[in-house]
Amino acid sequence: MEICKIHENASKCSVNTMECFMVLSTQAQKISIATLCGLFGTLCIFENSLVLYLIFSSPRTRRKPSYLFISSLALADILASIIFVSSFVNFHVFNETDFSKETFLLQLGGVNTSFSASLSSLLMTALDRYISISRPSEYKLLMTRKRAWIALGVLWVTCATVASLPLLGWNCCMLNSTCSELFPFVDDNYLSSWICFVLVLLGCIVYAYAHVLWRAHQHVAYMEKHQVQVAKQNARMRMDVMLAKTLVIVLTVLILCWSPVLVLMIYSIFARLSDHLRKVFAFCSTLCLLNSMVNPIIYALRSKELYSSLRMVFSRFRRQPKASEDSPEAESTHKSSMMET
């Protein structure tokens, strides 16, 4: 049974029309969504917090611009997990509607900001690798810490500005225009513009990675021919090649997780969505959390510096129980030696 006629009711822009967007009709669907959000969100917060700790606890990694961009990605994924899970579960599972239009658009802006910042941080990381592998002799001059911080500042301000446009007035209530079938109060034209913004980011990332992979392939061929003469340069090349492969894996996961959501968003602009498709969209939205959860796992497995830092942290925790167990024996030995003296 159809829950609501979105085009007829959504244009009224009342809080009651938000019930039209609560597409989960059975308890099993709500439990499934809550379980996925809870699992992915908890793991995402833990893993990305660990990545931030590993980066900033080491003076060697926190000074590198490439790890500053990875830190921005981890921070964006943490914020996305917190804001998305809390708002998504309250809305779809607990059917919470006791808030104003401005509060909902503020929450939606927070989700869009964090996810856009996550995608933009991947773009910054791709551009960093692009410069590193295409102009290695000038990399340290071009990519300084100051420029990295400025780029991150522009990135976050741009994402926050774009995401806050519905709250500032670009919504179907203020403009008396057609509302989206997927998001309450959101204008279809804004949704189209946001999709174009995301597609441009993805296109730039794909272009940068394609160039990185092409240069990485050239480096591999060069290493095979001149392995003896340029051993030190080969080590740097191997690091660039490995990091390039890591970022390609991240991009692949990103596209696989975001494609279903983007396809349904685009489809909703040109055609009416059935209740079944809107339920599919709700479940596909949790794939964005899965992407945020997978990113730090890839870094831990592929980045030698982060992996070695992680091993040091684990070895430190292993030593603590042993030290506590050995301390009474050491104390008794010390006492006995004092008595003998």
Short mmCIF file of C-alpha atoms in Angstrom, two decimals:
data_model
loop_
_atom_site.label_atom_id
_atom_site.label_comp_id
_atom_site.label_asym_id
_atom_site.label_seq_id
_atom_site.Cartn_x
_atom_site.Cartn_y
_atom_site.Cartn_z
CA MET A 1 0.00 0.00 0.00
CA GLU A 2 1.36 3.41 -0.92
CA ILE A 3 2.25 5.44 2.17
CA CYS A 4 1.92 8.93 0.67
CA LYS A 5 1.66 10.81 -2.54
CA ILE A 6 4.89 12.71 -2.20
CA HIS A 7 4.37 15.33 -4.87
CA GLU A 8 0.97 16.28 -3.49
CA ASN A 9 1.76 16.28 0.22
CA ALA A 10 5.44 17.22 0.38
CA SER A 11 4.81 20.62 -1.14
CA LYS A 12 2.77 21.55 1.93
CA CYS A 13 6.03 21.51 3.94
CA SER A 14 4.44 20.62 7.25
CA VAL A 15 6.11 18.43 9.85
CA ASN A 16 3.33 15.85 9.45
CA THR A 17 4.37 15.21 5.85
CA MET A 18 7.65 13.74 7.13
CA GLU A 19 5.69 10.60 7.91
CA CYS A 20 5.51 10.10 4.13
CA PHE A 21 9.28 9.52 4.12
CA MET A 22 9.22 6.87 6.87
CA VAL A 23 9.31 3.95 4.48
CA LEU A 24 10.15 1.11 6.89
CA SER A 25 6.80 -0.57 7.45
CA THR A 26 7.72 -3.70 9.44
CA GLN A 27 9.52 -4.27 12.71
CA ALA A 28 12.01 -6.58 10.99
CA GLN A 29 13.07 -3.80 8.61
CA LYS A 30 13.55 -1.37 11.48
CA ILE A 31 15.62 -3.90 13.46
CA SER A 32 17.75 -4.59 10.38
CA ILE A 33 18.43 -0.89 9.79
CA ALA A 34 19.19 -0.29 13.47
CA THR A 35 21.57 -3.27 13.56
CA LEU A 36 23.43 -2.19 10.42
CA CYS A 37 23.73 1.42 11.59
CA GLY A 38 24.82 0.38 15.07
CA LEU A 39 27.41 -2.10 13.81
CA PHE A 40 28.86 0.01 11.00
CA GLY A 41 28.71 3.23 13.02
CA THR A 42 30.43 1.80 16.10
CA LEU A 43 33.21 0.15 14.09
CA CYS A 44 33.64 3.27 11.97
CA ILE A 45 34.07 5.54 15.00
CA PHE A 46 36.49 3.12 16.69
CA GLU A 47 38.62 2.48 13.59
CA ASN A 48 38.86 6.09 12.46
CA SER A 49 39.62 7.25 16.00
CA LEU A 50 42.43 4.70 16.04
CA VAL A 51 43.74 6.05 12.72
CA LEU A 52 43.76 9.60 14.12
CA TYR A 53 45.60 8.40 17.22
CA LEU A 54 48.20 6.52 15.18
CA ILE A 55 48.84 9.53 12.95
CA PHE A 56 49.07 12.24 15.62
CA SER A 57 50.92 10.10 18.19
CA SER A 58 53.85 9.79 15.76
CA PRO A 59 55.86 12.96 14.94
CA ARG A 60 56.95 11.34 11.69
CA THR A 61 53.44 10.84 10.29
CA ARG A 62 51.72 13.96 11.58
CA ARG A 63 54.29 16.18 9.80
CA LYS A 64 53.52 14.70 6.38
CA PRO A 65 50.83 16.46 4.29
CA SER A 66 49.58 13.12 2.92
CA TYR A 67 48.68 11.97 6.43
CA LEU A 68 47.01 15.30 7.16
CA PHE A 69 44.61 14.53 4.31
CA ILE A 70 44.07 11.01 5.69
CA SER A 71 43.36 12.59 9.10
CA SER A 72 40.75 14.83 7.48
CA LEU A 73 39.18 11.75 5.91
CA ALA A 74 39.09 9.95 9.26
CA LEU A 75 37.59 12.98 11.03
CA ALA A 76 34.93 13.36 8.34
CA ASP A 77 34.03 9.66 8.60
CA ILE A 78 33.70 9.94 12.40
CA LEU A 79 31.38 12.93 12.12
CA ALA A 80 29.40 11.22 9.36
CA SER A 81 28.92 8.14 11.53
CA ILE A 82 27.75 10.08 14.57
CA ILE A 83 25.38 12.46 12.76
CA PHE A 84 24.08 9.95 10.21
CA VAL A 85 23.41 7.11 12.67
CA SER A 86 21.71 9.31 15.27
CA SER A 87 19.46 11.15 12.79
CA PHE A 88 18.80 8.16 10.52
CA VAL A 89 17.83 5.80 13.34
CA ASN A 90 15.69 8.41 15.10
CA PHE A 91 13.82 9.12 11.89
CA HIS A 92 13.37 5.69 10.32
CA VAL A 93 13.40 3.38 13.36
CA PHE A 94 11.88 5.46 16.15
CA ASN A 95 9.80 7.61 13.75
CA GLU A 96 10.80 10.77 15.58
CA THR A 97 9.07 13.84 14.13
CA ASP A 98 9.17 16.13 17.16
CA PHE A 99 11.47 18.68 15.54
CA SER A 100 11.16 21.65 13.21
CA LYS A 101 11.98 21.94 9.54
CA GLU A 102 15.12 23.91 10.43
CA THR A 103 16.31 21.17 12.80
CA PHE A 104 15.86 18.51 10.14
CA LEU A 105 17.70 20.57 7.51
CA LEU A 106 20.47 21.22 10.03
CA GLN A 107 20.89 17.49 10.60
CA LEU A 108 20.81 16.84 6.86
CA GLY A 109 23.40 19.57 6.37
CA GLY A 110 25.65 17.91 8.93
CA VAL A 111 25.38 14.58 7.14
CA ASN A 112 26.05 16.18 3.74
CA THR A 113 28.98 18.18 5.10
CA SER A 114 30.70 15.16 6.63
CA PHE A 115 30.16 12.86 3.66
CA SER A 116 31.18 15.59 1.19
CA ALA A 117 34.28 16.32 3.29
CA SER A 118 35.10 12.61 3.28
CA LEU A 119 34.89 12.51 -0.51
CA SER A 120 36.82 15.79 -0.84
CA SER A 121 39.55 14.47 1.47
CA LEU A 122 39.94 11.52 -0.87
CA LEU A 123 40.32 14.04 -3.70
CA MET A 124 43.03 15.90 -1.76
CA THR A 125 44.80 12.60 -1.12
CA ALA A 126 44.58 11.74 -4.82
CA LEU A 127 45.98 15.14 -5.80
CA ASP A 128 48.77 14.71 -3.25
CA ARG A 129 49.75 11.38 -4.85
CA TYR A 130 49.35 12.96 -8.31
CA ILE A 131 51.91 15.66 -7.48
CA SER A 132 54.18 13.21 -5.67
CA ILE A 133 54.42 10.79 -8.55
CA SER A 134 54.30 13.26 -11.47
CA ARG A 135 56.69 15.88 -10.04
CA PRO A 136 58.71 14.08 -7.35
CA SER A 137 61.64 16.53 -7.38
CA GLU A 138 59.32 19.48 -6.63
CA TYR A 139 56.93 17.68 -4.29
CA LYS A 140 58.31 19.06 -1.01
CA LEU A 141 58.23 22.60 -2.39
CA LEU A 142 54.72 22.31 -3.81
CA MET A 143 53.07 20.32 -1.01
CA THR A 144 54.00 21.95 2.29
CA ARG A 145 52.22 21.63 5.62
CA LYS A 146 50.97 25.21 5.36
CA ARG A 147 49.46 24.61 1.93
CA ALA A 148 47.96 21.34 3.13
CA TRP A 149 46.24 23.08 6.07
CA ILE A 150 44.97 25.87 3.77
CA ALA A 151 43.60 23.27 1.33
CA LEU A 152 41.83 21.45 4.16
CA GLY A 153 40.36 24.72 5.42
CA VAL A 154 38.98 25.58 1.97
CA LEU A 155 37.71 22.00 1.62
CA TRP A 156 35.70 22.01 4.85
CA VAL A 157 34.33 25.53 4.37
CA THR A 158 33.21 24.69 0.82
CA CYS A 159 31.51 21.45 1.90
CA ALA A 160 29.78 23.17 4.84
CA THR A 161 28.58 26.01 2.59
CA VAL A 162 27.17 23.70 -0.08
CA ALA A 163 25.48 21.49 2.54
CA SER A 164 23.89 24.44 4.38
CA LEU A 165 22.18 25.94 1.31
CA PRO A 166 18.81 24.22 2.03
CA LEU A 167 18.89 25.59 5.58
CA LEU A 168 19.73 29.07 4.25
CA GLY A 169 16.71 29.11 1.94
CA TRP A 170 17.28 26.79 -1.02
CA ASN A 171 14.44 24.44 -0.10
CA CYS A 172 11.09 23.66 -1.63
CA CYS A 173 9.20 25.40 1.19
CA MET A 174 10.80 28.79 0.67
CA LEU A 175 10.81 28.53 -3.13
CA ASN A 176 7.40 26.81 -3.40
CA SER A 177 8.97 24.33 -5.81
CA THR A 178 8.97 20.56 -6.28
CA CYS A 179 10.23 18.65 -3.26
CA SER A 180 12.44 15.59 -3.48
CA GLU A 181 10.85 12.16 -3.04
CA LEU A 182 13.79 11.00 -0.91
CA PHE A 183 14.41 13.91 1.50
CA PRO A 184 11.82 16.10 3.23
CA PHE A 185 11.90 19.84 2.39
CA VAL A 186 14.76 19.38 -0.11
CA ASP A 187 14.32 21.06 -3.50
CA ASP A 188 14.80 18.81 -6.54
CA ASN A 189 17.06 21.39 -8.16
CA TYR A 190 19.32 21.48 -5.11
CA LEU A 191 19.49 17.68 -5.08
CA SER A 192 20.48 17.75 -8.76
CA SER A 193 23.19 20.33 -8.03
CA TRP A 194 24.54 18.31 -5.09
CA ILE A 195 24.67 15.17 -7.24
CA CYS A 196 26.61 17.11 -9.90
CA PHE A 197 28.99 18.34 -7.18
CA VAL A 198 29.61 14.76 -6.03
CA LEU A 199 30.04 13.50 -9.61
CA VAL A 200 32.60 16.25 -10.32
CA LEU A 201 34.57 15.21 -7.23
CA LEU A 202 34.44 11.56 -8.31
CA GLY A 203 35.51 12.49 -11.84
CA CYS A 204 38.52 14.45 -10.55
CA ILE A 205 39.50 11.57 -8.27
CA VAL A 206 39.24 9.05 -11.10
CA TYR A 207 41.36 11.27 -13.36
CA ALA A 208 44.03 11.75 -10.68
CA TYR A 209 44.16 8.04 -9.88
CA ALA A 210 44.31 7.11 -13.56
CA HIS A 211 47.37 9.31 -13.97
CA VAL A 212 48.91 7.95 -10.75
CA LEU A 213 48.44 4.38 -11.94
CA TRP A 214 49.90 5.19 -15.35
CA ARG A 215 52.98 6.74 -13.76
CA ALA A 216 53.19 3.89 -11.27
CA HIS A 217 53.24 1.44 -14.17
CA GLN A 218 56.09 3.43 -15.73
CA HIS A 219 57.95 3.34 -12.40
CA VAL A 220 57.61 -0.43 -12.18
CA ALA A 221 59.03 -0.83 -15.67
CA TYR A 222 61.85 1.58 -14.81
CA MET A 223 62.71 -0.34 -11.64
CA GLU A 224 63.01 -3.58 -13.56
CA LYS A 225 65.56 -2.05 -15.91
CA HIS A 226 67.62 -0.01 -13.44
CA GLN A 227 67.27 -1.94 -10.20
CA VAL A 228 70.98 -1.99 -9.41
CA GLN A 229 71.93 1.56 -10.38
CA VAL A 230 69.20 3.44 -8.51
CA ALA A 231 68.40 1.38 -5.44
CA LYS A 232 67.58 4.36 -3.24
CA GLN A 233 65.27 5.91 -5.82
CA ASN A 234 63.60 2.55 -6.30
CA ALA A 235 62.64 2.47 -2.63
CA ARG A 236 60.83 5.79 -3.03
CA MET A 237 59.16 4.53 -6.20
CA ARG A 238 57.99 1.35 -4.49
CA MET A 239 56.42 3.47 -1.74
CA ASP A 240 54.59 5.61 -4.31
CA VAL A 241 53.41 2.55 -6.20
CA MET A 242 52.14 0.87 -3.03
CA LEU A 243 50.32 3.99 -1.85
CA ALA A 244 48.81 4.42 -5.31
CA LYS A 245 47.44 0.87 -5.16
CA THR A 246 46.06 1.59 -1.69
CA LEU A 247 44.21 4.67 -2.91
CA VAL A 248 42.80 2.79 -5.90
CA ILE A 249 41.35 0.21 -3.51
CA VAL A 250 39.82 3.04 -1.47
CA LEU A 251 38.33 4.56 -4.62
CA THR A 252 36.92 1.21 -5.75
CA VAL A 253 35.23 0.69 -2.40
CA LEU A 254 33.95 4.27 -2.51
CA ILE A 255 32.31 3.81 -5.92
CA LEU A 256 30.78 0.45 -5.00
CA CYS A 257 29.28 1.89 -1.81
CA TRP A 258 28.05 5.19 -3.26
CA SER A 259 26.84 4.07 -6.70
CA PRO A 260 23.47 2.60 -5.54
CA VAL A 261 22.63 5.77 -3.59
CA LEU A 262 23.61 8.13 -6.40
CA VAL A 263 21.75 6.07 -9.03
CA LEU A 264 18.54 6.14 -6.99
CA MET A 265 18.95 9.88 -6.35
CA ILE A 266 19.31 10.54 -10.07
CA TYR A 267 16.37 8.27 -10.87
CA SER A 268 14.17 10.08 -8.32
CA ILE A 269 14.69 13.36 -10.18
CA PHE A 270 13.32 12.03 -13.46
CA ALA A 271 10.71 9.49 -12.32
CA ARG A 272 8.39 8.59 -9.46
CA LEU A 273 9.83 6.18 -6.93
CA SER A 274 7.78 3.29 -5.64
CA ASP A 275 7.67 2.46 -1.93
CA HIS A 276 9.89 -0.54 -2.63
CA LEU A 277 12.60 1.61 -4.23
CA ARG A 278 12.49 4.06 -1.35
CA LYS A 279 13.00 1.18 1.07
CA VAL A 280 15.93 0.04 -1.06
CA PHE A 281 17.34 3.57 -0.86
CA ALA A 282 17.09 3.50 2.95
CA PHE A 283 19.11 0.27 3.11
CA CYS A 284 21.59 1.43 0.45
CA SER A 285 22.26 4.54 2.54
CA THR A 286 23.93 2.33 5.14
CA LEU A 287 26.53 1.43 2.49
CA CYS A 288 27.93 4.94 2.94
CA LEU A 289 28.70 3.97 6.53
CA LEU A 290 30.29 0.77 5.28
CA ASN A 291 32.62 2.83 3.10
CA SER A 292 33.65 4.93 6.11
CA MET A 293 34.26 1.74 8.07
CA VAL A 294 36.40 0.09 5.38
CA ASN A 295 38.72 3.06 4.74
CA PRO A 296 40.79 2.78 7.96
CA ILE A 297 41.08 -1.00 7.52
CA ILE A 298 42.67 -0.42 4.13
CA TYR A 299 45.09 2.12 5.59
CA ALA A 300 46.09 -0.18 8.44
CA LEU A 301 46.76 -3.07 6.06
CA ARG A 302 48.42 -1.10 3.25
CA SER A 303 50.32 1.73 4.95
CA LYS A 304 53.59 0.47 6.42
CA GLU A 305 53.95 3.44 8.77
CA LEU A 306 50.46 3.13 10.23
CA TYR A 307 50.74 -0.65 10.38
CA SER A 308 54.03 -0.47 12.28
CA SER A 309 52.53 2.12 14.66
CA LEU A 310 49.56 -0.18 15.21
CA ARG A 311 51.87 -3.09 16.03
CA MET A 312 53.72 -0.90 18.52
CA VAL A 313 50.43 0.01 20.22
CA PHE A 314 49.42 -3.66 20.49
CA SER A 315 52.86 -4.65 21.80
CA ARG A 316 52.60 -1.88 24.41
CA PHE A 317 49.28 -3.25 25.63
CA ARG A 318 50.75 -6.75 25.78
CA ARG A 319 53.65 -5.59 27.91
CA GLN A 320 51.43 -3.91 30.49
CA PRO A 321 49.77 -7.10 31.80
CA LYS A 322 53.14 -8.84 31.89
CA ALA A 323 54.66 -5.93 33.79
CA SER A 324 51.83 -6.01 36.33
CA GLU A 325 52.30 -9.74 36.77
CA ASP A 326 56.06 -9.44 37.13
CA SER A 327 55.95 -6.51 39.53
CA PRO A 328 55.13 -8.53 42.74
CA GLU A 329 57.96 -10.94 42.00
CA ALA A 330 60.32 -8.12 41.35
CA GLU A 331 59.25 -6.44 44.56
CA SER A 332 59.76 -9.63 46.64
CA THR A 333 63.16 -10.19 45.03
CA HIS A 334 64.13 -6.64 45.86
CA LYS A 335 63.03 -7.12 49.50
CA SER A 336 64.95 -10.35 49.86
CA SER A 337 68.09 -8.78 48.45
CA MET A 338 67.71 -5.90 50.89
CA MET A 339 67.40 -8.36 53.80
CA GLU A 340 70.51 -10.24 52.65
CA THR A 341 72.41 -6.97 52.47
#
